Amino acid sequence: MANGDLDLELSSAFDGIYDTQNGIAVFKMLIDGNWRSSERGELLDVHTPIDGSIVAKAQMATVSDVVSATKAAKENRGINELPGRERIEIFERTVALMEKHRDEFVRVLQIEAGKTKSDAKGEFDAAVQRLRLSRQEAERFWGEVIPGEWNYSTKEKMAVIIREPVGVVAAIIPFNYPLFIAAAKIVPALLAGNSVVIKPSSSNPISAILLTRVLENAGVPKGSMNLITGRGEESGDALVKSENVDMINFTGSTPVGKRISQMAVMKRLHLELGGKAYALVLEDADLDLAAAKCVHGSLKFAGQRCDAVSAILATEPIAETLSVKIVTEVDKWKLGDPRDPSVTIGPVISLRAAASINDLVKDAVTNGAQLLRGGKFQSTYFEPTVLDYVPPHAKIAREEVFGPVISIIRCKDEQEALNFARQSNFGLESCVFTRDFSRMWRVARALECGEVTINDYPSHGVGYFPFGGIKQSGLGREGIGYSIEEMTNLKTIVFNLAPGKREI
Ligand code: NAP
């Protein structure tokens, strides 16, 4: 992709899912098997974070569009009527089609999310790999048999426990992994026999729209897969409240997750929310490893990752040396236009995001933190920033940053670092750097979060290992087989093995 070239350049496989107005693609929604415009005809602008220009438009779904999409999903359970083998074949065709359109997906991810080519390729590959692994895992969902003979009242009974789809799954997607998270929700939902309504982020809905077309072309039955676009407050709210929806599978911020959990009365909830991953660097750690990993974990995709290393808790004896090494590592990163192959850190998603990162940095400095690198931004481009001596009461010590900022909080020892981390409202990820096995175990057990990584930065990757949060980081677990499990209900079928005996 040459500089200045922000054309989406879609092949004929995507004909019919958009119209062109004044040279800009206007994407439609998929409702009940038809690609159509919103009832009100209102559109939302999709800006690229690269230079802020409008690269596409999408429909602004109304409440009535949401009703049509959820009704279609409720009434069209065709996916559940297909034998599992046929569902798997649909996903084999999906993988083949995605591979065929790889360059288009990578290009769209670069343009709509501002990713470097390497980050965009990484996301595409993870989405395809997730599809492959989910398809394998689906074949393992057999259920179980429980003989009743170990209990007096069930002695002559036996239960068969099977898994059934929950029904209609609403999948709500954040901006940071718009293709991967869409695939990681839709694929297990459909494999398990659910029908789906997906709502991508308004910031960058295009890759999820392309994925929906690919699934349609791969043979997902009409109406089993629906897509709406539009602002969360209108279409998202309507989706969450809809009586046609049985489960909300949401990834996004904690405030929106909380709002959803209040609105979604008596629905199955899977909430993957915000995080504040602390990296505990203890005095016996390999400091070169810790510095390189913490910086990578903080700056990858401009820090816009729920599992980003968000603050480093450095124990006193090594804090100074670690701080110097961190600055040396940060200086290797290059900020700029993500279309330039030498650039390793691109823009953040919006001007609003850049301003809120700036507020957190300013607050830390006002409260006494030392600014060792960065701290400035121009439009959506925020310099890789290092803050040392961040005081525990600074907002940045506790809040999610979602930007390329490394905060070093100096702690007296392991216990002080642990006490600090355990007070967090979030509970998604943490990591610890140490060479001592008993410390690895002790610290991992003491940290209050869904996943602890030892001697590396946290990274969900394709979800090969299960992940998910506790406290304000969410409910439920993502993961290859775990996601399928989350989107099914257990049904117990009890057989009376001695129907001839009539005594009650
Ligand atoms: P967000 O603002 O919460 O938005 C996420 C999605 O929710 C978007 O599609 C948004 O639509 C929609 N939404 C907004 N208000 C809604 C409402 N009232 N009802 C229903 N849906 C609504 O999050 P984001 O800024 O896109 O993503 C960043 C956040 O996601 C961070 O906090 C990050 O930690 C979290 N995240 C967590 C994980 C994890 O695995 N735990 C993974 C990735 C990201 P609009 O775009 O139209 O507003």
PDB file of N, CA and C and ligand atoms in Angstrom, residues 172-177 181 199-203 230-233 235-237 240 250-254 256-257 259-260 263 271-275 305-307 400 402 428 460 467 473 478, ligand 1:
ATOM      1  N   ILE A 172     -21.225  -8.555  20.169  1.00  0.00           N
ATOM      2  CA  ILE A 172     -20.898  -7.114  20.096  1.00  0.00           C
ATOM      3  C   ILE A 172     -19.376  -6.968  20.173  1.00  0.00           C
ATOM      4  N   ILE A 173     -18.813  -6.256  19.197  1.00  0.00           N
ATOM      5  CA  ILE A 173     -17.365  -6.301  18.933  1.00  0.00           C
ATOM      6  C   ILE A 173     -16.714  -4.942  19.215  1.00  0.00           C
ATOM      7  N   PRO A 174     -15.516  -4.932  19.834  1.00  0.00           N
ATOM      8  CA  PRO A 174     -14.813  -3.659  20.066  1.00  0.00           C
ATOM      9  C   PRO A 174     -13.965  -3.284  18.854  1.00  0.00           C
ATOM     10  N   PHE A 175     -13.304  -2.127  18.939  1.00  0.00           N
ATOM     11  CA  PHE A 175     -12.556  -1.659  17.771  1.00  0.00           C
ATOM     12  C   PHE A 175     -11.179  -2.300  17.623  1.00  0.00           C
ATOM     13  N   ASN A 176     -10.616  -2.864  18.720  1.00  0.00           N
ATOM     14  CA  ASN A 176      -9.172  -3.134  18.647  1.00  0.00           C
ATOM     15  C   ASN A 176      -8.790  -4.380  17.848  1.00  0.00           C
ATOM     16  N   TYR A 177      -9.644  -5.419  17.858  1.00  0.00           N
ATOM     17  CA  TYR A 177      -9.403  -6.590  16.989  1.00  0.00           C
ATOM     18  C   TYR A 177     -10.695  -6.851  16.205  1.00  0.00           C
ATOM     19  N   ILE A 181     -11.884 -10.752  16.813  1.00  0.00           N
ATOM     20  CA  ILE A 181     -12.910 -10.945  17.854  1.00  0.00           C
ATOM     21  C   ILE A 181     -14.254 -11.310  17.205  1.00  0.00           C
ATOM     22  N   LYS A 199     -22.837  -7.097  15.891  1.00  0.00           N
ATOM     23  CA  LYS A 199     -22.747  -5.629  15.790  1.00  0.00           C
ATOM     24  C   LYS A 199     -21.285  -5.231  15.989  1.00  0.00           C
ATOM     25  N   PRO A 200     -20.622  -4.851  14.883  1.00  0.00           N
ATOM     26  CA  PRO A 200     -19.225  -4.412  15.026  1.00  0.00           C
ATOM     27  C   PRO A 200     -19.131  -3.008  15.606  1.00  0.00           C
ATOM     28  N   SER A 201     -17.915  -2.591  15.926  1.00  0.00           N
ATOM     29  CA  SER A 201     -17.675  -1.240  16.436  1.00  0.00           C
ATOM     30  C   SER A 201     -17.983  -0.224  15.334  1.00  0.00           C
ATOM     31  N   SER A 202     -18.508   0.942  15.726  1.00  0.00           N
ATOM     32  CA  SER A 202     -18.772   1.989  14.731  1.00  0.00           C
ATOM     33  C   SER A 202     -17.464   2.582  14.206  1.00  0.00           C
ATOM     34  N   SER A 203     -16.381   2.430  14.951  1.00  0.00           N
ATOM     35  CA  SER A 203     -15.102   2.981  14.501  1.00  0.00           C
ATOM     36  C   SER A 203     -14.589   2.239  13.276  1.00  0.00           C
ATOM     37  N   GLY A 230     -24.148   0.459  13.516  1.00  0.00           N
ATOM     38  CA  GLY A 230     -24.787   1.651  14.094  1.00  0.00           C
ATOM     39  C   GLY A 230     -24.305   1.886  15.496  1.00  0.00           C
ATOM     40  N   ARG A 231     -24.651   3.035  16.027  1.00  0.00           N
ATOM     41  CA  ARG A 231     -24.151   3.449  17.332  1.00  0.00           C
ATOM     42  C   ARG A 231     -24.654   2.542  18.454  1.00  0.00           C
ATOM     43  N   GLY A 232     -23.711   2.249  19.367  1.00  0.00           N
ATOM     44  CA  GLY A 232     -24.022   1.379  20.503  1.00  0.00           C
ATOM     45  C   GLY A 232     -25.233   1.837  21.281  1.00  0.00           C
ATOM     46  N   GLU A 233     -25.343   3.156  21.507  1.00  0.00           N
ATOM     47  CA  GLU A 233     -26.431   3.637  22.379  1.00  0.00           C
ATOM     48  C   GLU A 233     -27.797   3.343  21.773  1.00  0.00           C
ATOM     49  N   SER A 235     -28.518   1.080  18.486  1.00  0.00           N
ATOM     50  CA  SER A 235     -28.703  -0.297  18.007  1.00  0.00           C
ATOM     51  C   SER A 235     -28.190  -1.313  19.022  1.00  0.00           C
ATOM     52  N   GLY A 236     -27.093  -0.957  19.737  1.00  0.00           N
ATOM     53  CA  GLY A 236     -26.550  -1.891  20.738  1.00  0.00           C
ATOM     54  C   GLY A 236     -27.541  -2.103  21.857  1.00  0.00           C
ATOM     55  N   ASP A 237     -28.098  -1.008  22.355  1.00  0.00           N
ATOM     56  CA  ASP A 237     -29.089  -1.104  23.434  1.00  0.00           C
ATOM     57  C   ASP A 237     -30.285  -1.948  23.002  1.00  0.00           C
ATOM     58  N   VAL A 240     -29.406  -5.590  22.988  1.00  0.00           N
ATOM     59  CA  VAL A 240     -29.254  -6.162  24.328  1.00  0.00           C
ATOM     60  C   VAL A 240     -30.621  -6.394  24.982  1.00  0.00           C
ATOM     61  N   PHE A 250     -20.305 -10.157  24.599  1.00  0.00           N
ATOM     62  CA  PHE A 250     -19.811  -8.782  24.438  1.00  0.00           C
ATOM     63  C   PHE A 250     -18.326  -8.696  24.759  1.00  0.00           C
ATOM     64  N   THR A 251     -17.566  -8.024  23.920  1.00  0.00           N
ATOM     65  CA  THR A 251     -16.208  -7.619  24.289  1.00  0.00           C
ATOM     66  C   THR A 251     -16.139  -6.114  24.138  1.00  0.00           C
ATOM     67  N   GLY A 252     -15.656  -5.447  25.196  1.00  0.00           N
ATOM     68  CA  GLY A 252     -15.556  -3.992  25.146  1.00  0.00           C
ATOM     69  C   GLY A 252     -15.198  -3.447  26.513  1.00  0.00           C
ATOM     70  N   SER A 253     -15.501  -2.182  26.716  1.00  0.00           N
ATOM     71  CA  SER A 253     -15.061  -1.515  27.944  1.00  0.00           C
ATOM     72  C   SER A 253     -15.932  -1.917  29.140  1.00  0.00           C
ATOM     73  N   THR A 254     -15.374  -1.716  30.329  1.00  0.00           N
ATOM     74  CA  THR A 254     -16.103  -2.065  31.552  1.00  0.00           C
ATOM     75  C   THR A 254     -17.382  -1.223  31.725  1.00  0.00           C
ATOM     76  N   VAL A 256     -19.422   0.039  29.508  1.00  0.00           N
ATOM     77  CA  VAL A 256     -20.479  -0.463  28.611  1.00  0.00           C
ATOM     78  C   VAL A 256     -20.899  -1.872  29.045  1.00  0.00           C
ATOM     79  N   GLY A 257     -19.941  -2.685  29.477  1.00  0.00           N
ATOM     80  CA  GLY A 257     -20.269  -4.034  29.969  1.00  0.00           C
ATOM     81  C   GLY A 257     -21.219  -3.981  31.153  1.00  0.00           C
ATOM     82  N   ARG A 259     -23.323  -1.562  31.852  1.00  0.00           N
ATOM     83  CA  ARG A 259     -24.632  -1.112  31.354  1.00  0.00           C
ATOM     84  C   ARG A 259     -25.389  -2.293  30.727  1.00  0.00           C
ATOM     85  N   ILE A 260     -24.652  -3.090  29.948  1.00  0.00           N
ATOM     86  CA  ILE A 260     -25.283  -4.247  29.299  1.00  0.00           C
ATOM     87  C   ILE A 260     -25.813  -5.219  30.346  1.00  0.00           C
ATOM     88  N   MET A 263     -29.077  -4.119  31.585  1.00  0.00           N
ATOM     89  CA  MET A 263     -30.202  -4.118  30.635  1.00  0.00           C
ATOM     90  C   MET A 263     -30.626  -5.527  30.211  1.00  0.00           C
ATOM     91  N   LEU A 271     -19.070 -11.582  29.133  1.00  0.00           N
ATOM     92  CA  LEU A 271     -18.544 -10.218  29.069  1.00  0.00           C
ATOM     93  C   LEU A 271     -17.025 -10.248  29.162  1.00  0.00           C
ATOM     94  N   GLU A 272     -16.372  -9.814  28.104  1.00  0.00           N
ATOM     95  CA  GLU A 272     -14.905  -9.671  28.107  1.00  0.00           C
ATOM     96  C   GLU A 272     -14.616  -8.182  28.178  1.00  0.00           C
ATOM     97  N   LEU A 273     -14.191  -7.699  29.361  1.00  0.00           N
ATOM     98  CA  LEU A 273     -14.136  -6.256  29.582  1.00  0.00           C
ATOM     99  C   LEU A 273     -12.701  -5.744  29.724  1.00  0.00           C
ATOM    100  N   GLY A 274     -12.601  -4.530  30.250  1.00  0.00           N
ATOM    101  CA  GLY A 274     -11.301  -3.866  30.335  1.00  0.00           C
ATOM    102  C   GLY A 274     -10.339  -4.543  31.290  1.00  0.00           C
ATOM    103  N   GLY A 275      -9.076  -4.168  31.191  1.00  0.00           N
ATOM    104  CA  GLY A 275      -8.066  -4.773  32.053  1.00  0.00           C
ATOM    105  C   GLY A 275      -7.022  -3.759  32.481  1.00  0.00           C
ATOM    106  N   ARG A 305      -4.631  -2.821  23.639  1.00  0.00           N
ATOM    107  CA  ARG A 305      -4.937  -4.242  23.862  1.00  0.00           C
ATOM    108  C   ARG A 305      -5.426  -4.384  25.297  1.00  0.00           C
ATOM    109  N   CYS A 306      -6.496  -5.198  25.482  1.00  0.00           N
ATOM    110  CA  CYS A 306      -6.998  -5.380  26.848  1.00  0.00           C
ATOM    111  C   CYS A 306      -5.941  -6.028  27.717  1.00  0.00           C
ATOM    112  N   ASP A 307      -5.038  -6.830  27.085  1.00  0.00           N
ATOM    113  CA  ASP A 307      -4.005  -7.534  27.853  1.00  0.00           C
ATOM    114  C   ASP A 307      -2.658  -6.799  27.796  1.00  0.00           C
ATOM    115  N   GLU A 400      -7.398   1.960  33.095  1.00  0.00           N
ATOM    116  CA  GLU A 400      -6.940   1.393  31.816  1.00  0.00           C
ATOM    117  C   GLU A 400      -6.473   2.558  30.936  1.00  0.00           C
ATOM    118  N   PHE A 402      -5.042   2.200  27.444  1.00  0.00           N
ATOM    119  CA  PHE A 402      -5.316   1.931  26.029  1.00  0.00           C
ATOM    120  C   PHE A 402      -4.527   2.864  25.118  1.00  0.00           C
ATOM    121  N   LEU A 428      -8.104  -9.036  34.850  1.00  0.00           N
ATOM    122  CA  LEU A 428      -7.996  -9.779  33.587  1.00  0.00           C
ATOM    123  C   LEU A 428      -6.660 -10.529  33.512  1.00  0.00           C
ATOM    124  N   HIS A 460      -3.422 -12.917  24.595  1.00  0.00           N
ATOM    125  CA  HIS A 460      -4.477 -13.926  24.393  1.00  0.00           C
ATOM    126  C   HIS A 460      -4.257 -14.743  23.128  1.00  0.00           C
ATOM    127  N   PHE A 467      -9.069 -17.655  28.382  1.00  0.00           N
ATOM    128  CA  PHE A 467      -8.838 -16.393  29.075  1.00  0.00           C
ATOM    129  C   PHE A 467     -10.178 -15.716  29.383  1.00  0.00           C
ATOM    130  N   SER A 473     -13.426  -7.087  35.180  1.00  0.00           N
ATOM    131  CA  SER A 473     -12.923  -7.450  33.845  1.00  0.00           C
ATOM    132  C   SER A 473     -13.817  -8.457  33.136  1.00  0.00           C
ATOM    133  N   GLU A 478     -13.243 -17.127  27.294  1.00  0.00           N
ATOM    134  CA  GLU A 478     -13.013 -17.322  25.852  1.00  0.00           C
ATOM    135  C   GLU A 478     -11.986 -18.435  25.718  1.00  0.00           C
TER     136      GLU A 478
HETATM  137  P1  NAP B   1     -16.645   0.048  23.865  1.00  0.00           P
HETATM  138  O1  NAP B   1     -16.658   1.497  23.685  1.00  0.00           O
HETATM  139  O2  NAP B   1     -17.168  -0.517  25.133  1.00  0.00           O
HETATM  140  O3  NAP B   1     -17.436  -0.564  22.598  1.00  0.00           O
HETATM  141  C1  NAP B   1     -17.505  -1.948  22.380  1.00  0.00           C
HETATM  142  C2  NAP B   1     -18.741  -2.273  21.549  1.00  0.00           C
HETATM  143  O4  NAP B   1     -19.899  -2.001  22.332  1.00  0.00           O
HETATM  144  C3  NAP B   1     -18.877  -1.421  20.291  1.00  0.00           C
HETATM  145  O5  NAP B   1     -19.424  -2.210  19.256  1.00  0.00           O
HETATM  146  C4  NAP B   1     -19.854  -0.359  20.727  1.00  0.00           C
HETATM  147  O6  NAP B   1     -20.554   0.235  19.662  1.00  0.00           O
HETATM  148  C5  NAP B   1     -20.790  -1.188  21.590  1.00  0.00           C
HETATM  149  N1  NAP B   1     -21.627  -0.404  22.511  1.00  0.00           N
HETATM  150  C6  NAP B   1     -21.408   0.838  22.996  1.00  0.00           C
HETATM  151  N2  NAP B   1     -22.432   1.205  23.810  1.00  0.00           N
HETATM  152  C7  NAP B   1     -23.300   0.163  23.831  1.00  0.00           C
HETATM  153  C8  NAP B   1     -24.539  -0.078  24.474  1.00  0.00           C
HETATM  154  N3  NAP B   1     -25.084   0.830  25.272  1.00  0.00           N
HETATM  155  N4  NAP B   1     -25.150  -1.262  24.278  1.00  0.00           N
HETATM  156  C9  NAP B   1     -24.601  -2.199  23.491  1.00  0.00           C
HETATM  157  N5  NAP B   1     -23.434  -2.026  22.825  1.00  0.00           N
HETATM  158  C10 NAP B   1     -22.792  -0.860  23.006  1.00  0.00           C
HETATM  159  O7  NAP B   1     -15.150  -0.543  23.706  1.00  0.00           O
HETATM  160  P2  NAP B   1     -14.043  -0.193  22.608  1.00  0.00           P
HETATM  161  O8  NAP B   1     -13.499   1.161  22.890  1.00  0.00           O
HETATM  162  O9  NAP B   1     -14.540  -0.507  21.257  1.00  0.00           O
HETATM  163  O10 NAP B   1     -12.916  -1.305  22.949  1.00  0.00           O
HETATM  164  C11 NAP B   1     -11.938  -1.130  23.924  1.00  0.00           C
HETATM  165  C12 NAP B   1     -12.328  -1.824  25.218  1.00  0.00           C
HETATM  166  O11 NAP B   1     -12.545  -3.200  24.986  1.00  0.00           O
HETATM  167  C13 NAP B   1     -11.204  -1.752  26.260  1.00  0.00           C
HETATM  168  O12 NAP B   1     -11.752  -1.460  27.510  1.00  0.00           O
HETATM  169  C14 NAP B   1     -10.610  -3.152  26.221  1.00  0.00           C
HETATM  170  O13 NAP B   1      -9.960  -3.548  27.409  1.00  0.00           O
HETATM  171  C15 NAP B   1     -11.819  -3.990  25.939  1.00  0.00           C
HETATM  172  N6  NAP B   1     -11.417  -5.281  25.367  1.00  0.00           N
HETATM  173  C16 NAP B   1     -11.459  -6.376  26.188  1.00  0.00           C
HETATM  174  C17 NAP B   1     -11.024  -7.607  25.720  1.00  0.00           C
HETATM  175  C18 NAP B   1     -11.036  -8.829  26.597  1.00  0.00           C
HETATM  176  O14 NAP B   1     -10.782  -9.912  26.097  1.00  0.00           O
HETATM  177  N7  NAP B   1     -11.333  -8.700  27.882  1.00  0.00           N
HETATM  178  C19 NAP B   1     -10.570  -7.722  24.387  1.00  0.00           C
HETATM  179  C20 NAP B   1     -10.553  -6.568  23.577  1.00  0.00           C
HETATM  180  C21 NAP B   1     -10.984  -5.352  24.082  1.00  0.00           C
HETATM  181  P3  NAP B   1     -20.109   1.659  19.089  1.00  0.00           P
HETATM  182  O15 NAP B   1     -18.744   1.465  18.525  1.00  0.00           O
HETATM  183  O16 NAP B   1     -21.148   1.932  18.092  1.00  0.00           O
HETATM  184  O17 NAP B   1     -20.128   2.622  20.259  1.00  0.00           O
END
